[in-house]
Amino acid sequence: MTKVILLDAVGTLFGVRGSVGEIYQQFASQWEVDVSPAAVNAAFFESFKTAPPMAFPGVQSTKIPELEFEWWCEVATATYKKLGVFEQFSDFRSFFRELYNHFATAAPWCVYPDVKPALTKWRDRGIQLAVLSNFDSRLYPVLLALKLADFFDNVTISTEVGAAKPDRKISVTALQKCGCAIEEVVHIGDSLTA
């Protein structure tokens, strides 16, 4: 019998409004850097896929937010270097700080239409709900801003555990937080590997 449903965040509960490329380009244009959103989107996903897992084992929790920022800054740097426009930014870190902070708000995200009805239905059936994600600590304010936080009993993210999906450690941590056995859990996500 299912007692717990673990859900991924991005691509399962909510997605990017428009595209990553459109949002990145919107911010880049304020810095007088002009590249097509489609090109930015392609370069971003190429950079994202080749980045190391976003997990920082053995690190003090107080250092995690800055390490998360640096991880994403490296992905963005690689994105704009692939496009040959990185040097056009007068202050890339300031540009990226604005962009990074934007993704901690509700503005770039949209909750999928079937999510809240499904979460409500599961909650009404007494099923414990939790998030298991390779997202960073900005997930907490995003869940609040999207009015999803109250559905979940807990949230497990890779940067706090020190292991990213599909590493077994993050799943074991999520199970421990939920106080259940693996056969009592269903995991819902948008990827078979993460």
Tab-separated table of C-alpha atoms in Angstrom:
chain	number	residue	atom	x	y	z
A	1	MET	CA	0.000	0.000	0.000
A	2	THR	CA	1.302	3.446	-0.919
A	3	LYS	CA	1.873	5.603	2.156
A	4	VAL	CA	4.189	8.197	0.631
A	5	ILE	CA	4.513	9.863	-2.748
A	6	LEU	CA	7.859	11.493	-3.485
A	7	LEU	CA	7.718	14.045	-6.276
A	8	ASP	CA	10.431	15.692	-8.306
A	9	ALA	CA	10.121	19.476	-8.609
A	10	VAL	CA	11.043	20.969	-12.006
A	11	GLY	CA	9.368	19.100	-14.840
A	12	THR	CA	6.933	17.379	-12.481
A	13	LEU	CA	5.302	19.982	-10.222
A	14	PHE	CA	6.194	23.049	-12.231
A	15	GLY	CA	8.134	24.098	-15.289
A	16	VAL	CA	9.798	27.129	-16.783
A	17	ARG	CA	7.389	29.737	-18.102
A	18	GLY	CA	8.415	30.006	-21.759
A	19	SER	CA	11.968	28.703	-21.992
A	20	VAL	CA	15.246	29.030	-20.131
A	21	GLY	CA	16.673	30.678	-23.246
A	22	GLU	CA	13.930	33.308	-23.310
A	23	ILE	CA	14.458	34.214	-19.664
A	24	TYR	CA	18.249	34.269	-19.933
A	25	GLN	CA	18.025	36.444	-23.038
A	26	GLN	CA	15.563	38.823	-21.380
A	27	PHE	CA	18.137	39.468	-18.649
A	28	ALA	CA	21.128	39.489	-21.027
A	29	SER	CA	19.490	42.138	-23.207
A	30	GLN	CA	19.479	44.456	-20.175
A	31	TRP	CA	23.266	44.097	-20.287
A	32	GLU	CA	23.291	44.841	-24.031
A	33	VAL	CA	24.095	41.248	-24.961
A	34	ASP	CA	21.946	39.976	-27.804
A	35	VAL	CA	21.677	36.284	-28.681
A	36	SER	CA	18.654	34.370	-29.909
A	37	PRO	CA	16.678	32.667	-27.128
A	38	ALA	CA	16.782	29.386	-29.078
A	39	ALA	CA	20.594	29.500	-29.217
A	40	VAL	CA	20.801	30.312	-25.500
A	41	ASN	CA	18.395	27.487	-24.704
A	42	ALA	CA	20.416	24.938	-26.688
A	43	ALA	CA	23.736	26.084	-25.189
A	44	PHE	CA	22.259	26.095	-21.682
A	45	PHE	CA	21.009	22.512	-21.865
A	46	GLU	CA	24.308	21.353	-23.347
A	47	SER	CA	26.181	23.060	-20.483
A	48	PHE	CA	23.724	21.772	-17.884
A	49	LYS	CA	24.028	18.155	-19.064
A	50	THR	CA	27.834	18.219	-18.915
A	51	ALA	CA	28.018	19.859	-15.469
A	52	PRO	CA	28.915	17.686	-12.473
A	53	PRO	CA	26.079	16.690	-10.132
A	54	MET	CA	24.905	19.535	-7.912
A	55	ALA	CA	25.884	17.949	-4.607
A	56	PHE	CA	28.443	19.077	-2.076
A	57	PRO	CA	29.322	16.190	0.251
A	58	GLY	CA	31.005	17.039	3.542
A	59	VAL	CA	30.320	20.769	3.278
A	60	GLN	CA	28.965	22.878	6.137
A	61	SER	CA	25.333	23.801	5.541
A	62	THR	CA	26.144	27.516	5.804
A	63	LYS	CA	28.360	27.239	2.707
A	64	ILE	CA	25.780	25.503	0.514
A	65	PRO	CA	23.967	28.606	-0.830
A	66	GLU	CA	27.187	30.113	-2.187
A	67	LEU	CA	28.282	26.773	-3.669
A	68	GLU	CA	24.893	26.491	-5.372
A	69	PHE	CA	25.333	29.975	-6.823
A	70	GLU	CA	28.828	29.108	-8.069
A	71	TRP	CA	27.585	25.852	-9.621
A	72	TRP	CA	24.882	27.675	-11.585
A	73	CYS	CA	27.269	30.512	-12.447
A	74	GLU	CA	29.595	27.949	-14.035
A	75	VAL	CA	26.704	26.549	-16.099
A	76	ALA	CA	25.763	30.065	-17.238
A	77	THR	CA	29.397	30.949	-17.959
A	78	ALA	CA	29.779	27.824	-20.100
A	79	THR	CA	26.494	28.683	-21.852
A	80	TYR	CA	27.600	32.161	-22.892
A	81	LYS	CA	31.135	31.012	-23.759
A	82	LYS	CA	29.644	28.409	-26.128
A	83	LEU	CA	27.739	31.255	-27.761
A	84	GLY	CA	30.885	33.382	-28.030
A	85	VAL	CA	29.359	36.347	-26.177
A	86	PHE	CA	30.658	35.902	-22.628
A	87	GLU	CA	33.153	38.769	-22.998
A	88	GLN	CA	30.345	41.163	-23.969
A	89	PHE	CA	29.097	41.273	-20.367
A	90	SER	CA	30.573	44.223	-18.485
A	91	ASP	CA	30.045	42.404	-15.161
A	92	PHE	CA	28.969	38.809	-15.663
A	93	ARG	CA	28.649	37.991	-11.959
A	94	SER	CA	26.289	40.922	-11.373
A	95	PHE	CA	24.243	39.903	-14.409
A	96	PHE	CA	24.115	36.345	-13.192
A	97	ARG	CA	23.238	37.323	-9.602
A	98	GLU	CA	20.119	39.117	-10.940
A	99	LEU	CA	19.194	36.112	-13.073
A	100	TYR	CA	19.853	33.642	-10.261
A	101	ASN	CA	17.693	35.598	-7.821
A	102	HIS	CA	14.896	35.762	-10.395
A	103	PHE	CA	14.710	31.948	-10.408
A	104	ALA	CA	14.036	32.027	-6.631
A	105	THR	CA	10.680	33.736	-7.316
A	106	ALA	CA	7.403	32.568	-8.846
A	107	ALA	CA	7.893	34.709	-11.975
A	108	PRO	CA	9.828	32.239	-14.190
A	109	TRP	CA	7.781	29.207	-13.163
A	110	CYS	CA	4.320	27.838	-13.911
A	111	VAL	CA	2.595	25.113	-11.916
A	112	TYR	CA	1.223	22.415	-14.203
A	113	PRO	CA	-2.603	22.477	-14.228
A	114	ASP	CA	-3.036	18.933	-12.906
A	115	VAL	CA	-0.656	19.333	-9.959
A	116	LYS	CA	-2.767	20.999	-7.264
A	117	PRO	CA	-5.831	18.791	-7.897
A	118	ALA	CA	-3.640	15.661	-7.721
A	119	LEU	CA	-1.850	16.805	-4.562
A	120	THR	CA	-5.188	17.638	-2.934
A	121	LYS	CA	-6.627	14.239	-3.873
A	122	TRP	CA	-3.619	12.363	-2.466
A	123	ARG	CA	-3.621	14.416	0.730
A	124	ASP	CA	-7.348	13.759	1.195
A	125	ARG	CA	-6.575	10.027	0.961
A	126	GLY	CA	-4.040	10.348	3.787
A	127	ILE	CA	-0.968	9.896	1.614
A	128	GLN	CA	2.140	11.680	2.862
A	129	LEU	CA	3.680	13.917	0.187
A	130	ALA	CA	7.330	14.929	-0.069
A	131	VAL	CA	9.677	16.473	-2.616
A	132	LEU	CA	12.867	14.715	-3.735
A	133	SER	CA	14.838	16.922	-6.099
A	134	ASN	CA	18.211	17.815	-7.554
A	135	PHE	CA	17.109	21.471	-7.352
A	136	ASP	CA	18.994	23.813	-5.004
A	137	SER	CA	17.868	25.638	-1.850
A	138	ARG	CA	15.921	28.185	-3.910
A	139	LEU	CA	13.317	25.429	-4.090
A	140	TYR	CA	12.001	26.431	-0.658
A	141	PRO	CA	11.021	30.009	-1.622
A	142	VAL	CA	9.789	28.792	-5.018
A	143	LEU	CA	7.445	26.239	-3.418
A	144	LEU	CA	6.135	28.976	-1.107
A	145	ALA	CA	5.699	31.484	-3.933
A	146	LEU	CA	3.871	28.925	-6.076
A	147	LYS	CA	1.610	28.026	-3.125
A	148	LEU	CA	2.792	24.411	-3.124
A	149	ALA	CA	4.785	24.269	0.129
A	150	ASP	CA	1.835	23.400	2.374
A	151	PHE	CA	1.181	20.187	0.450
A	152	PHE	CA	4.509	18.674	1.505
A	153	ASP	CA	5.616	17.157	4.784
A	154	ASN	CA	9.267	17.506	3.852
A	155	VAL	CA	11.680	18.388	1.067
A	156	THR	CA	14.943	16.594	0.259
A	157	ILE	CA	17.384	18.305	-2.100
A	158	SER	CA	20.712	17.098	-3.448
A	159	THR	CA	22.796	19.999	-2.196
A	160	GLU	CA	21.755	19.428	1.419
A	161	VAL	CA	22.228	15.652	1.267
A	162	GLY	CA	25.560	15.771	-0.566
A	163	ALA	CA	24.323	13.370	-3.243
A	164	ALA	CA	22.239	13.872	-6.386
A	165	LYS	CA	19.740	11.523	-7.985
A	166	PRO	CA	20.179	8.791	-9.055
A	167	ASP	CA	22.642	8.289	-6.150
A	168	ARG	CA	21.032	5.944	-3.627
A	169	LYS	CA	21.991	8.210	-0.702
A	170	ILE	CA	19.471	10.929	-1.567
A	171	SER	CA	16.641	8.397	-1.864
A	172	VAL	CA	17.549	6.757	1.451
A	173	THR	CA	17.587	10.194	3.104
A	174	ALA	CA	14.126	10.983	1.713
A	175	LEU	CA	12.784	7.632	2.956
A	176	GLN	CA	14.225	8.267	6.420
A	177	LYS	CA	12.586	11.708	6.555
A	178	CYS	CA	9.261	10.105	5.660
A	179	GLY	CA	9.713	7.233	8.113
A	180	CYS	CA	8.707	4.551	5.644
A	181	ALA	CA	9.988	1.497	3.818
A	182	ILE	CA	10.796	1.564	0.114
A	183	GLU	CA	7.817	-0.666	-0.746
A	184	GLU	CA	5.473	1.977	0.724
A	185	VAL	CA	6.700	4.729	-1.602
A	186	VAL	CA	5.943	5.836	-5.135
A	187	HIS	CA	8.298	8.310	-6.801
A	188	ILE	CA	6.946	10.546	-9.560
A	189	GLY	CA	9.334	12.450	-11.790
A	190	ASP	CA	10.064	13.418	-15.350
A	191	SER	CA	13.318	11.454	-15.758
A	192	LEU	CA	14.283	7.818	-15.335
A	193	THR	CA	17.822	8.777	-14.329
A	194	ALA	CA	17.379	11.851	-12.129
